[in-house]
C-alpha cells in the first residue's frame, strides 16, 4: 500500500474529517445552509465577521452602529464565538469555522515532505501585532485590511467559483491571487494547516483573548503534570503549535484550539478537556513552620 | 527572558511590517480589495515576523507565556 493511499484512508475515517465537512455544508457553497436564512450567499454582507469592529477615521458612533446593524449576523457570530469560547474553549475555531476547516482538511491531503513548519514563530506575538495594524490602519486613514486581505471572503469564493462568475472573477484580481497564495502557503502547505488562522485571522485573535481570559473558569484542554512524561508527541501533533515541552508539556491557551489531536496521541493519557482543578501543590494546605516552644517562648527542641 | 525578547521582536515586526506595507496604499479609501499593496501586507507581516523571531533553538524556559500545566 502506498503512503498516499494510507493518507486517503485515514482522511475519510477520521471523525474530525466529518466534523469539518459538516461546517463546510453549513457555510460554504453550493449548500451554504445557514446563509439561506438571511438570503446571503457568502460571509460578505450581513454575515461579515471582520468589518464591524474596525473604526475608520472620521466615522461617527452612528455610522459605526449602522455598520454593525448591516452585518448583524457577523456581530452575532463573533459575539457568540467569543462568549462560547470563554466557557468552552475555542470550539468556533476548531470545529465550526469553515475557513480553518478547509485549511486543515487541505493540509491533510498534502504529503508531509512538502509542508512548512511554522512552530518557531511565536504565533500570539505575530497575531496581535497584525491585529494592532488591522485596527490602527483604518483609524489612521491609511486604508483597510478588512476586504483587501480576508480569509472569510477567499474560501467561500473558492467553492463558489464553479457556480458563480462573480466568485470566479475574484481570483483574477490581484487581491484574489495574493489571498489564494496565502491560503495555500499558510494553510494547505503548513503542518496542521492552521498557519493562516494562527497568525493572521482577526476573529481568531479576538477568540483567543476570550480563551485566555476565561481559562480559569471554563473548560480547556489541560495537561496532567503528574502523568506527563514530556515525550513531546503532543507538540509534534498540535496544528497550532500551542504546546511547548520543557520537562512537562504546557499549553498556550492563546493559541490552543480544542481539536483533541494532542490527547489522541498522548501515550500517558495525560491530556484531557475539562475544568481547572487545583494543582498538587495547591491541594496541600500551607504547612505552618513547626516549632516546639515552651510557655516562655523558649525552643524546647534545642 | 530570551522568549520574551523573541515575542516582542515578532510583535513589533508584525505591527511595523503591516504598517510599513501600507505606505504605498496612502490615500486608499479602503474596501476595494484589488490592490497588491494592501493584500501583500499579510505576507510582509508574516515574513518579517518570522525573520525577526529567528529560529528557536530550545523549548521556552518555564513553558512560556499563558501555559497551563495544572492537573485536570
XYZ file of C-alpha atoms in Angstrom:
374
model
C 0.000 0.000 0.000
C 1.432 3.354 -0.947
C 1.810 6.174 1.535
C -0.682 8.257 -0.434
C -3.327 5.547 -0.190
C -2.781 5.471 3.550
C -3.362 9.218 3.795
C -6.646 8.958 1.884
C -7.945 6.155 4.090
C -7.172 7.961 7.278
C -8.712 11.121 5.885
C -12.138 9.601 5.371
C -12.161 7.510 8.537
C -11.309 10.355 10.890
C -14.205 11.657 12.965
C -12.700 15.117 12.707
C -12.956 14.987 8.917
C -16.722 14.652 9.158
C -16.994 17.437 11.748
C -15.135 19.776 9.429
C -17.131 18.653 6.410
C -20.326 19.482 8.311
C -19.043 23.020 8.867
C -18.462 23.290 5.113
C -22.037 22.224 4.433
C -23.331 24.900 6.805
C -21.308 27.778 5.429
C -19.810 27.116 2.012
C -21.293 26.870 -1.495
C -23.081 25.145 -3.070
C -25.220 24.356 0.016
C -24.421 27.209 2.490
C -27.355 26.135 4.628
C -27.028 28.867 7.271
C -26.668 31.692 4.753
C -30.011 30.792 3.216
C -31.831 32.018 6.329
C -30.731 35.567 5.532
C -30.764 35.298 1.736
C -26.972 35.612 1.611
C -24.544 33.569 -0.392
C -21.302 34.225 1.472
C -19.758 35.886 4.521
C -19.725 39.233 2.695
C -22.745 41.305 3.690
C -24.816 40.642 6.763
C -22.521 37.770 7.838
C -19.262 39.769 7.655
C -17.428 38.975 10.905
C -14.454 41.310 10.438
C -15.505 44.769 9.366
C -17.864 45.878 12.136
C -15.272 46.173 14.915
C -12.958 48.452 12.941
C -13.250 52.206 13.437
C -12.311 54.365 10.472
C -11.047 57.903 10.811
C -13.933 60.354 10.637
C -16.526 57.718 11.399
C -19.181 58.683 13.934
C -20.742 56.454 16.560
C -23.887 56.410 14.425
C -22.166 55.110 11.307
C -20.261 52.565 13.377
C -23.549 51.287 14.808
C -25.094 51.333 11.343
C -22.217 49.153 10.137
C -22.877 46.743 12.982
C -26.575 46.658 12.158
C -25.763 45.978 8.498
C -23.605 42.969 9.392
C -25.866 41.810 12.196
C -25.252 38.114 11.643
C -21.486 38.716 11.687
C -21.855 40.546 15.016
C -23.936 37.697 16.411
C -21.458 35.154 15.113
C -18.407 36.857 16.648
C -20.130 37.607 19.963
C -21.401 34.032 20.103
C -17.945 32.679 19.330
C -16.268 34.881 21.941
C -18.870 34.071 24.618
C -18.784 30.326 23.971
C -15.001 30.369 23.924
C -14.907 31.921 27.384
C -16.598 28.841 28.819
C -15.788 26.039 26.399
C -12.563 26.996 24.663
C -12.110 27.863 21.002
C -14.714 25.478 19.578
C -15.614 28.000 16.907
C -12.081 27.847 15.517
C -11.587 24.111 15.892
C -14.977 22.693 14.950
C -17.215 25.271 13.268
C -15.164 27.796 11.283
C -15.276 26.631 7.658
C -12.248 28.725 6.724
C -9.980 26.987 9.203
C -11.640 23.685 8.367
C -10.800 23.981 4.686
C -7.190 24.847 5.507
C -6.883 21.895 7.840
C -8.565 19.407 5.513
C -6.429 20.618 2.620
C -3.234 20.190 4.594
C -4.089 16.576 5.428
C -4.038 15.785 1.736
C -0.553 17.202 1.218
C 2.369 14.828 1.859
C 4.390 15.770 4.933
C 7.564 16.285 2.917
C 6.072 19.358 1.242
C 4.787 21.022 4.388
C 6.267 24.056 6.113
C 6.834 24.073 9.849
C 5.992 27.401 11.442
C 6.458 26.323 15.041
C 9.496 28.541 15.507
C 7.245 31.571 15.120
C 5.753 32.976 18.348
C 2.208 32.890 16.996
C 0.496 35.070 19.594
C 3.002 37.889 19.084
C 2.547 37.907 15.323
C -1.228 37.625 15.638
C -1.588 40.611 17.929
C 0.994 42.649 16.046
C -1.064 42.102 12.929
C -4.334 42.760 14.777
C -2.900 46.044 16.061
C -2.083 47.053 12.481
C -5.528 45.844 11.372
C -7.164 48.202 13.877
C -4.695 51.081 13.506
C -4.642 51.387 9.717
C -8.279 52.488 9.261
C -8.081 54.666 12.384
C -5.094 56.489 10.852
C -6.833 56.736 7.487
C -4.227 54.588 5.735
C -6.630 52.083 4.216
C -8.083 48.857 5.453
C -7.200 45.207 5.731
C -10.856 44.168 6.038
C -11.592 43.256 2.452
C -8.158 43.608 0.884
C -7.000 40.625 2.842
C -9.848 38.462 4.116
C -9.857 34.720 4.671
C -13.646 34.711 5.075
C -14.002 36.134 1.573
C -11.469 33.883 -0.123
C -12.500 30.389 0.961
C -16.255 30.620 0.174
C -15.402 32.089 -3.239
C -13.070 29.179 -3.848
C -16.067 26.846 -3.530
C -18.463 29.226 -5.230
C -16.273 29.847 -8.299
C -17.627 26.876 -10.331
C -21.187 28.179 -9.830
C -20.705 31.946 -9.994
C -18.894 34.193 -12.456
C -18.526 36.889 -9.789
C -16.753 34.467 -7.465
C -14.525 33.279 -10.279
C -13.650 36.880 -11.181
C -12.303 37.439 -7.659
C -9.406 35.090 -8.384
C -8.436 37.063 -11.482
C -7.916 40.209 -9.409
C -4.642 40.876 -7.659
C -6.158 40.579 -4.177
C -7.684 37.232 -5.102
C -4.363 35.903 -6.372
C -2.492 37.026 -3.243
C -5.187 35.719 -0.911
C -5.242 32.379 -2.676
C -1.458 32.245 -2.408
C -1.682 32.935 1.318
C -4.351 30.273 1.770
C -2.160 27.735 0.018
C 1.129 28.893 1.568
C -0.070 29.436 5.130
C -2.895 26.906 5.013
C -2.562 23.837 2.828
C 1.234 23.765 2.857
C 1.755 24.215 6.587
C 1.935 21.427 9.102
C -1.536 21.199 10.631
C -2.951 23.658 8.089
C -3.609 26.387 10.618
C -0.866 28.900 9.831
C -3.329 31.342 8.286
C -5.675 31.089 11.296
C -2.970 31.193 13.900
C -1.017 34.143 12.558
C -3.389 36.470 10.763
C -7.069 35.870 11.491
C -8.534 38.848 13.436
C -11.590 36.863 14.535
C -9.312 34.133 15.839
C -7.288 36.790 17.659
C -10.394 38.049 19.500
C -11.443 34.487 20.204
C -8.005 33.694 21.612
C -8.234 36.614 24.045
C -11.525 35.230 25.336
C -9.913 31.800 25.679
C -7.064 33.262 27.691
C -9.259 35.379 29.979
C -11.695 32.530 30.626
C -9.025 29.924 31.215
C -9.658 29.824 34.990
C -13.410 29.455 34.676
C -14.090 27.387 31.614
C -13.263 24.069 30.060
C -9.959 23.859 28.273
C -7.509 21.290 27.038
C -5.212 20.736 30.008
C -2.196 18.672 30.886
C -1.994 16.479 33.943
C 1.530 17.257 35.049
C 1.740 14.204 37.259
C 1.131 11.874 34.316
C 3.022 13.782 31.611
C 6.317 12.169 30.676
C 7.427 15.085 28.488
C 7.793 12.893 25.392
C 6.762 15.739 23.065
C 4.383 13.772 20.832
C 1.604 16.246 21.571
C 3.824 19.114 20.474
C 4.543 17.390 17.176
C 0.849 16.767 16.547
C -0.529 20.198 17.511
C -1.749 22.061 14.394
C -1.418 25.487 16.033
C 1.944 24.861 17.746
C 0.358 25.742 21.101
C 2.265 23.128 23.092
C 5.716 23.600 24.457
C 7.541 20.828 26.253
C 10.117 21.685 28.844
C 10.300 18.546 31.002
C 6.469 18.657 31.029
C 4.031 19.779 28.353
C 2.421 23.200 28.723
C -0.457 24.521 26.633
C -0.650 28.112 25.418
C -4.340 28.994 25.786
C -3.897 31.954 23.452
C -3.278 29.564 20.595
C -4.934 26.284 21.635
C -7.985 25.145 19.706
C -9.630 22.111 21.341
C -9.182 19.856 18.333
C -8.102 16.949 20.528
C -5.153 15.896 18.380
C -2.762 16.071 21.342
C -4.984 13.967 23.600
C -5.245 11.255 20.940
C -1.508 10.757 20.610
C -0.577 11.095 24.293
C 0.772 7.688 25.397
C 0.259 8.557 29.076
C -3.305 9.863 28.642
C -2.102 12.988 30.416
C -4.072 15.427 28.263
C -7.765 15.987 28.702
C -10.501 18.536 28.259
C -12.040 19.917 31.411
C -12.288 22.497 34.133
C -9.338 23.749 36.046
C -8.753 21.951 39.304
C -6.142 22.588 41.885
C -2.580 21.521 41.309
C -0.984 19.057 43.671
C 0.820 21.916 45.437
C -2.410 23.879 45.878
C -4.294 20.842 47.192
C -1.852 20.515 50.123
C -2.596 23.338 52.569
C 0.310 25.504 53.528
C 2.084 23.787 56.389
C 2.927 26.161 59.241
C 6.527 26.127 60.294
C 6.844 23.648 63.117
C 8.248 24.770 66.395
C 8.154 23.289 69.841
C 8.261 26.140 72.274
C 7.554 26.448 75.925
C 5.321 28.991 77.637
C 8.161 31.415 77.927
C 8.878 31.145 74.203
C 11.952 29.026 74.681
C 12.670 26.461 71.963
C 12.260 23.108 73.683
C 13.683 21.181 70.735
C 17.033 22.883 71.031
C 13.961 36.220 29.059
C 15.018 35.191 25.570
C 11.473 34.002 24.952
C 10.107 37.431 25.775
C 12.636 39.120 23.531
C 11.583 36.886 20.655
C 7.929 37.635 21.291
C 8.442 41.360 21.454
C 10.565 41.312 18.298
C 7.898 39.290 16.478
C 5.087 41.579 17.686
C 6.900 44.726 16.573
C 7.888 43.155 13.269
C 4.286 42.139 12.520
C 2.963 45.568 13.515
C 5.592 47.646 11.753
C 5.704 45.296 8.754
C 1.983 45.687 8.175
C 2.086 49.429 8.788
C 5.121 49.841 6.530
C 3.499 47.736 3.852
C 0.522 50.074 3.896
C 2.529 53.163 2.909
C 2.047 52.578 -0.832
C -1.677 52.496 -0.134
C -1.788 56.042 1.231
C -4.935 57.699 0.022
C -6.743 54.401 -0.379
C -10.362 54.682 0.695
C -10.360 51.084 1.833
C -12.505 48.152 0.972
C -11.773 47.903 -2.722
C -9.907 44.636 -2.295
C -7.979 44.882 -5.520
C -4.625 46.340 -4.535
C -1.425 44.350 -4.229
C -0.083 46.818 -1.671
C -2.877 46.063 0.742
C -3.160 42.386 0.011
C 0.573 41.917 0.321
C 0.688 43.325 3.836
C -0.099 39.983 5.372
C 2.841 38.448 3.558
C 5.125 41.264 4.661
C 3.944 40.966 8.263
C 4.461 37.216 8.416
C 7.799 37.139 6.645
C 9.205 39.994 8.696
C 7.938 38.468 11.929
C 9.418 35.068 11.093
C 12.694 36.722 10.249
C 12.706 38.859 13.386
C 11.816 35.976 15.674
C 14.642 33.804 14.403
C 14.897 30.098 14.894
C 14.012 28.717 18.284
C 16.877 26.574 19.473
C 15.260 25.099 22.570
C 11.980 24.978 24.409
C 10.964 28.248 26.007
C 12.077 28.084 29.603
C 9.305 27.756 32.141
C 6.864 26.657 29.488
C 6.322 30.114 28.040
C 3.515 32.593 28.492
C -0.013 31.609 29.454
C 0.939 27.975 29.915
C -1.460 25.907 31.958
C 0.250 22.820 33.303
C -2.307 22.261 36.033
C -3.931 18.926 36.611
C -7.348 18.038 35.272
